[in-house]
Amino acid sequence: GRVTDDKDMRTSDILIADFFQPQILSDDYKFSASGRYYSFTPDVDAPHQSYLQYIDSLPLNPEPEVFGMHDNANITCAITEADATFGIILTLQPRVAAGGGISREDQIVEMARLMASQLPALYDIEGVSMLYPTDYHESMNTVLVQEGQRYNKLLHVMHLSLKDLQRALKGFVVLSAELEAMGNACFDQRVPATWTAAAYPSMKPLGPWFKDLLQRLHFISSWIDMGIPPAFWVSGFFFPQGFLTAILQNYARKCKFPIDIVSFSFVMRDESVEELTEKPEDGCYVYGLFLEGARWDKKFRTLVDPKPKELFSPMPTIHMLPQRDRATPTGDIYRCPVYKILTRTGTLSTTGHSTNFVTWIEIPSDKPTVWRSSLVSETNAQVKFCDQDYWIKAGVACFCALRY
């Protein structure tokens, strides 16, 4: 039940390879860096008893190292368990305020009023389409219009529901079950289900979620007012897969290549986003990704282990550069999956894209190289890709948005 997609199969194959190999028969074969987990040689006179003694000597709770993970994985596990526990406790809280002070309903009304006052108006899609008309040589115009339409659907639902919730709690209209559920969610700092249905995937509680939404809308509004930006905040897209396809399409149409033979190469930039004031000739600069399980060393330009207690680290600005018939790398890179949110799970939408997985990127790394079969999400061809089992076992991945 845990192997649900081809990324899980990649991890499973790498983990199994550590156990199904000839070296496991040698006395000095180690399963982990510390040597605590090793290939045990039993006592020939009492093999059963010696195996039991070895098993009893192992820690009751296995350390992350046995799976190839960093010690920070213990912290991530503890945070996840605590969040789940507090979520259950929160649902058991009484819904009626006791004693004096502001009533529960008044608090919800005030929250709804504040959010409604900060929420911008819907985008004028017709006006945006006139400013950025459909252009054969500039697919970004189509991306902007479509992003505006998606955010408009969410804004429409939010404007309408916030207004109705305030009126219902004041007694002007009937408090429906949907509005009551929305009020409960707001009070518990959860994103209402009606908003989630119209929104992008997110794990944030209501406060950070609303702040993130305003930042996303500011990104789109700045694009409309000031033109195509020199660097793109990839986390601000409702549908980042469509944005990446448009970049490839621009290059293919410019050079008159079939888009099927064009793919990205990845260049890690040392400059900050503020220093990149002009668009690249080909491709695009993207920023806003977060790395889990590793960090980028700017000095040595390679992936390295994360610092203790540092669960996530920012990725540098990446130049996604399209190339024709790009040669497959033969080493010194880690093929890193990019997800929208931390769950790493998703379903296939009607467009054929995952609701969570975005794309693969290649990050320079000096760890040993392994060769593995290609995955369905990478290519339809049956080929071998170089990768690095050190980072695969560590669960290294990039994310567009975090939990808070």
GROMACS .gro file of N, CA, C and O in nm, residues 111-123 151 154-155 158-159 162 191 195 199-200 202 204-223 225 233 235-238 287:
model
  204
  111MET      N    1  -1.306   3.768   1.173
  111MET     CA    2  -1.210   3.704   1.085
  111MET      C    3  -1.254   3.713   0.939
  111MET      O    4  -1.175   3.744   0.850
  112ALA      N    5  -1.382   3.687   0.915
  112ALA     CA    6  -1.435   3.693   0.779
  112ALA      C    7  -1.428   3.835   0.724
  112ALA      O    8  -1.396   3.856   0.607
  113ARG      N    9  -1.455   3.933   0.810
  113ARG     CA   10  -1.451   4.073   0.766
  113ARG      C   11  -1.309   4.113   0.728
  113ARG      O   12  -1.287   4.179   0.625
  114LEU      N   13  -1.210   4.073   0.810
  114LEU     CA   14  -1.071   4.108   0.782
  114LEU      C   15  -1.024   4.045   0.651
  114LEU      O   16  -0.957   4.110   0.570
  115MET      N   17  -1.058   3.918   0.631
  115MET     CA   18  -1.015   3.852   0.508
  115MET      C   19  -1.083   3.914   0.386
  115MET      O   20  -1.019   3.935   0.282
  116ALA      N   21  -1.211   3.945   0.399
  116ALA     CA   22  -1.283   4.004   0.286
  116ALA      C   23  -1.226   4.141   0.251
  116ALA      O   24  -1.221   4.180   0.133
  117SER      N   25  -1.181   4.217   0.353
  117SER     CA   26  -1.128   4.350   0.327
  117SER      C   27  -0.991   4.346   0.259
  117SER      O   28  -0.953   4.439   0.188
  118GLN      N   29  -0.916   4.237   0.280
  118GLN     CA   30  -0.783   4.225   0.218
  118GLN      C   31  -0.786   4.157   0.082
  118GLN      O   32  -0.691   4.166   0.006
  119LEU      N   33  -0.896   4.089   0.054
  119LEU     CA   34  -0.903   4.012  -0.070
  119LEU      C   35  -0.922   4.105  -0.190
  119LEU      O   36  -1.014   4.187  -0.191
  120PRO      N   37  -0.837   4.098  -0.291
  120PRO     CA   38  -0.852   4.187  -0.408
  120PRO      C   39  -0.970   4.145  -0.495
  120PRO      O   40  -1.026   4.036  -0.481
  121ALA      N   41  -1.007   4.234  -0.584
  121ALA     CA   42  -1.116   4.205  -0.677
  121ALA      C   43  -1.070   4.103  -0.781
  121ALA      O   44  -0.951   4.076  -0.796
  122LEU      N   45  -1.166   4.048  -0.852
  122LEU     CA   46  -1.134   3.952  -0.957
  122LEU      C   47  -1.057   4.020  -1.070
  122LEU      O   48  -1.072   4.141  -1.093
  123TYR      N   49  -0.975   3.941  -1.139
  123TYR     CA   50  -0.900   3.994  -1.253
  123TYR      C   51  -0.994   4.018  -1.371
  123TYR      O   52  -1.089   3.942  -1.393
  151TYR      N   53  -0.734   3.166  -1.073
  151TYR     CA   54  -0.743   3.243  -0.948
  151TYR      C   55  -0.878   3.313  -0.937
  151TYR      O   56  -0.928   3.331  -0.825
  154LEU      N   57  -1.129   3.085  -0.768
  154LEU     CA   58  -1.109   3.081  -0.624
  154LEU      C   59  -1.156   3.210  -0.559
  154LEU      O   60  -1.225   3.208  -0.455
  155LEU      N   61  -1.119   3.325  -0.617
  155LEU     CA   62  -1.160   3.454  -0.560
  155LEU      C   63  -1.311   3.468  -0.557
  155LEU      O   64  -1.368   3.523  -0.461
  158MET      N   65  -1.446   3.270  -0.268
  158MET     CA   66  -1.412   3.331  -0.140
  158MET      C   67  -1.493   3.458  -0.113
  158MET      O   68  -1.545   3.477  -0.003
  159HIS      N   69  -1.504   3.545  -0.212
  159HIS     CA   70  -1.583   3.669  -0.194
  159HIS      C   71  -1.727   3.635  -0.156
  159HIS      O   72  -1.784   3.693  -0.063
  162LEU      N   73  -1.749   3.448   0.205
  162LEU     CA   74  -1.720   3.538   0.318
  162LEU      C   75  -1.835   3.634   0.344
  162LEU      O   76  -1.870   3.663   0.459
  191VAL      N   77  -0.848   2.567   0.641
  191VAL     CA   78  -0.900   2.622   0.516
  191VAL      C   79  -1.035   2.556   0.488
  191VAL      O   80  -1.043   2.432   0.486
  195TRP      N   81  -1.332   2.632  -0.021
  195TRP     CA   82  -1.215   2.700  -0.078
  195TRP      C   83  -1.113   2.598  -0.131
  195TRP      O   84  -1.057   2.616  -0.239
  199ALA      N   85  -0.920   2.560  -0.493
  199ALA     CA   86  -0.784   2.613  -0.478
  199ALA      C   87  -0.679   2.513  -0.524
  199ALA      O   88  -0.709   2.400  -0.564
  200TYR      N   89  -0.555   2.555  -0.515
  200TYR     CA   90  -0.438   2.474  -0.543
  200TYR      C   91  -0.407   2.388  -0.420
  200TYR      O   92  -0.452   2.418  -0.309
  202SER      N   93  -0.247   2.258  -0.090
  202SER     CA   94  -0.174   2.327   0.017
  202SER      C   95  -0.198   2.255   0.148
  202SER      O   96  -0.305   2.199   0.172
  204LYS      N   97  -0.106   2.428   0.440
  204LYS     CA   98  -0.095   2.536   0.537
  204LYS      C   99  -0.226   2.555   0.614
  204LYS      O  100  -0.335   2.535   0.559
  205PRO      N  101  -0.219   2.595   0.742
  205PRO     CA  102  -0.340   2.637   0.813
  205PRO      C  103  -0.391   2.769   0.756
  205PRO      O  104  -0.325   2.833   0.673
  206LEU      N  105  -0.508   2.810   0.801
  206LEU     CA  106  -0.578   2.921   0.736
  206LEU      C  107  -0.496   3.050   0.730
  206LEU      O  108  -0.489   3.114   0.624
  207GLY      N  109  -0.433   3.089   0.841
  207GLY     CA  110  -0.357   3.215   0.842
  207GLY      C  111  -0.245   3.218   0.740
  207GLY      O  112  -0.242   3.306   0.653
  208PRO      N  113  -0.151   3.123   0.747
  208PRO     CA  114  -0.045   3.120   0.646
  208PRO      C  115  -0.098   3.096   0.504
  208PRO      O  116  -0.041   3.146   0.408
  209TRP      N  117  -0.205   3.018   0.492
  209TRP     CA  118  -0.264   2.993   0.359
  209TRP      C  119  -0.314   3.123   0.296
  209TRP      O  120  -0.291   3.149   0.178
  210PHE      N  121  -0.382   3.205   0.376
  210PHE     CA  122  -0.435   3.331   0.322
  210PHE      C  123  -0.322   3.427   0.286
  210PHE      O  124  -0.327   3.494   0.182
  211LYS      N  125  -0.219   3.430   0.370
  211LYS     CA  126  -0.103   3.516   0.340
  211LYS      C  127  -0.034   3.469   0.212
  211LYS      O  128   0.006   3.551   0.128
  212ASP      N  129  -0.022   3.337   0.196
  212ASP     CA  130   0.039   3.281   0.075
  212ASP      C  131  -0.045   3.316  -0.048
  212ASP      O  132   0.009   3.348  -0.154
  213LEU      N  133  -0.178   3.310  -0.034
  213LEU     CA  134  -0.266   3.346  -0.146
  213LEU      C  135  -0.244   3.490  -0.189
  213LEU      O  136  -0.236   3.520  -0.310
  214LEU      N  137  -0.233   3.582  -0.093
  214LEU     CA  138  -0.211   3.723  -0.126
  214LEU      C  139  -0.078   3.741  -0.199
  214LEU      O  140  -0.068   3.823  -0.293
  215GLN      N  141   0.025   3.665  -0.159
  215GLN     CA  142   0.154   3.673  -0.228
  215GLN      C  143   0.143   3.621  -0.371
  215GLN      O  144   0.202   3.677  -0.464
  216ARG      N  145   0.068   3.515  -0.390
  216ARG     CA  146   0.048   3.460  -0.524
  216ARG      C  147  -0.026   3.561  -0.613
  216ARG      O  148   0.011   3.582  -0.730
  217LEU      N  149  -0.129   3.623  -0.557
  217LEU     CA  150  -0.205   3.721  -0.634
  217LEU      C  151  -0.119   3.843  -0.668
  217LEU      O  152  -0.132   3.901  -0.776
  218HIS      N  153  -0.030   3.880  -0.574
  218HIS     CA  154   0.061   3.991  -0.601
  218HIS      C  155   0.156   3.957  -0.716
  218HIS      O  156   0.187   4.043  -0.800
  219PHE      N  157   0.202   3.832  -0.720
  219PHE     CA  158   0.290   3.787  -0.828
  219PHE      C  159   0.219   3.798  -0.963
  219PHE      O  160   0.276   3.850  -1.061
  220ILE      N  161   0.095   3.753  -0.970
  220ILE     CA  162   0.019   3.759  -1.095
  220ILE      C  163  -0.010   3.904  -1.132
  220ILE      O  164   0.002   3.945  -1.248
  221SER      N  165  -0.049   3.986  -1.032
  221SER     CA  166  -0.081   4.127  -1.058
  221SER      C  167   0.042   4.203  -1.108
  221SER      O  168   0.033   4.287  -1.199
  222SER      N  169   0.160   4.175  -1.049
  222SER     CA  170   0.282   4.241  -1.093
  222SER      C  171   0.316   4.201  -1.237
  222SER      O  172   0.363   4.285  -1.315
  223TRP      N  173   0.291   4.078  -1.271
  223TRP     CA  174   0.312   4.032  -1.408
  223TRP      C  175   0.223   4.110  -1.504
  223TRP      O  176   0.268   4.157  -1.610
  225ASP      N  177   0.082   4.408  -1.456
  225ASP     CA  178   0.110   4.552  -1.457
  225ASP      C  179   0.247   4.586  -1.517
  225ASP      O  180   0.263   4.690  -1.581
  233TRP      N  181   0.850   3.310  -0.995
  233TRP     CA  182   0.827   3.244  -0.868
  233TRP      C  183   0.743   3.120  -0.896
  233TRP      O  184   0.622   3.127  -0.909
  235SER      N  185   0.646   2.879  -0.727
  235SER     CA  186   0.545   2.844  -0.627
  235SER      C  187   0.416   2.922  -0.646
  235SER      O  188   0.313   2.886  -0.589
  236GLY      N  189   0.420   3.031  -0.723
  236GLY     CA  190   0.303   3.115  -0.739
  236GLY      C  191   0.206   3.068  -0.846
  236GLY      O  192   0.099   3.126  -0.862
  237PHE      N  193   0.241   2.962  -0.917
  237PHE     CA  194   0.155   2.914  -1.025
  237PHE      C  195   0.052   2.815  -0.973
  237PHE      O  196   0.081   2.728  -0.893
  238PHE      N  197  -0.069   2.830  -1.024
  238PHE     CA  198  -0.175   2.735  -0.997
  238PHE      C  199  -0.140   2.602  -1.063
  238PHE      O  200  -0.160   2.495  -1.007
  287TYR      N  201   1.260   3.045  -0.920
  287TYR     CA  202   1.302   3.045  -0.780
  287TYR      C  203   1.183   3.009  -0.693
  287TYR      O  204   1.070   3.001  -0.740
   0.00000   0.00000   0.00000
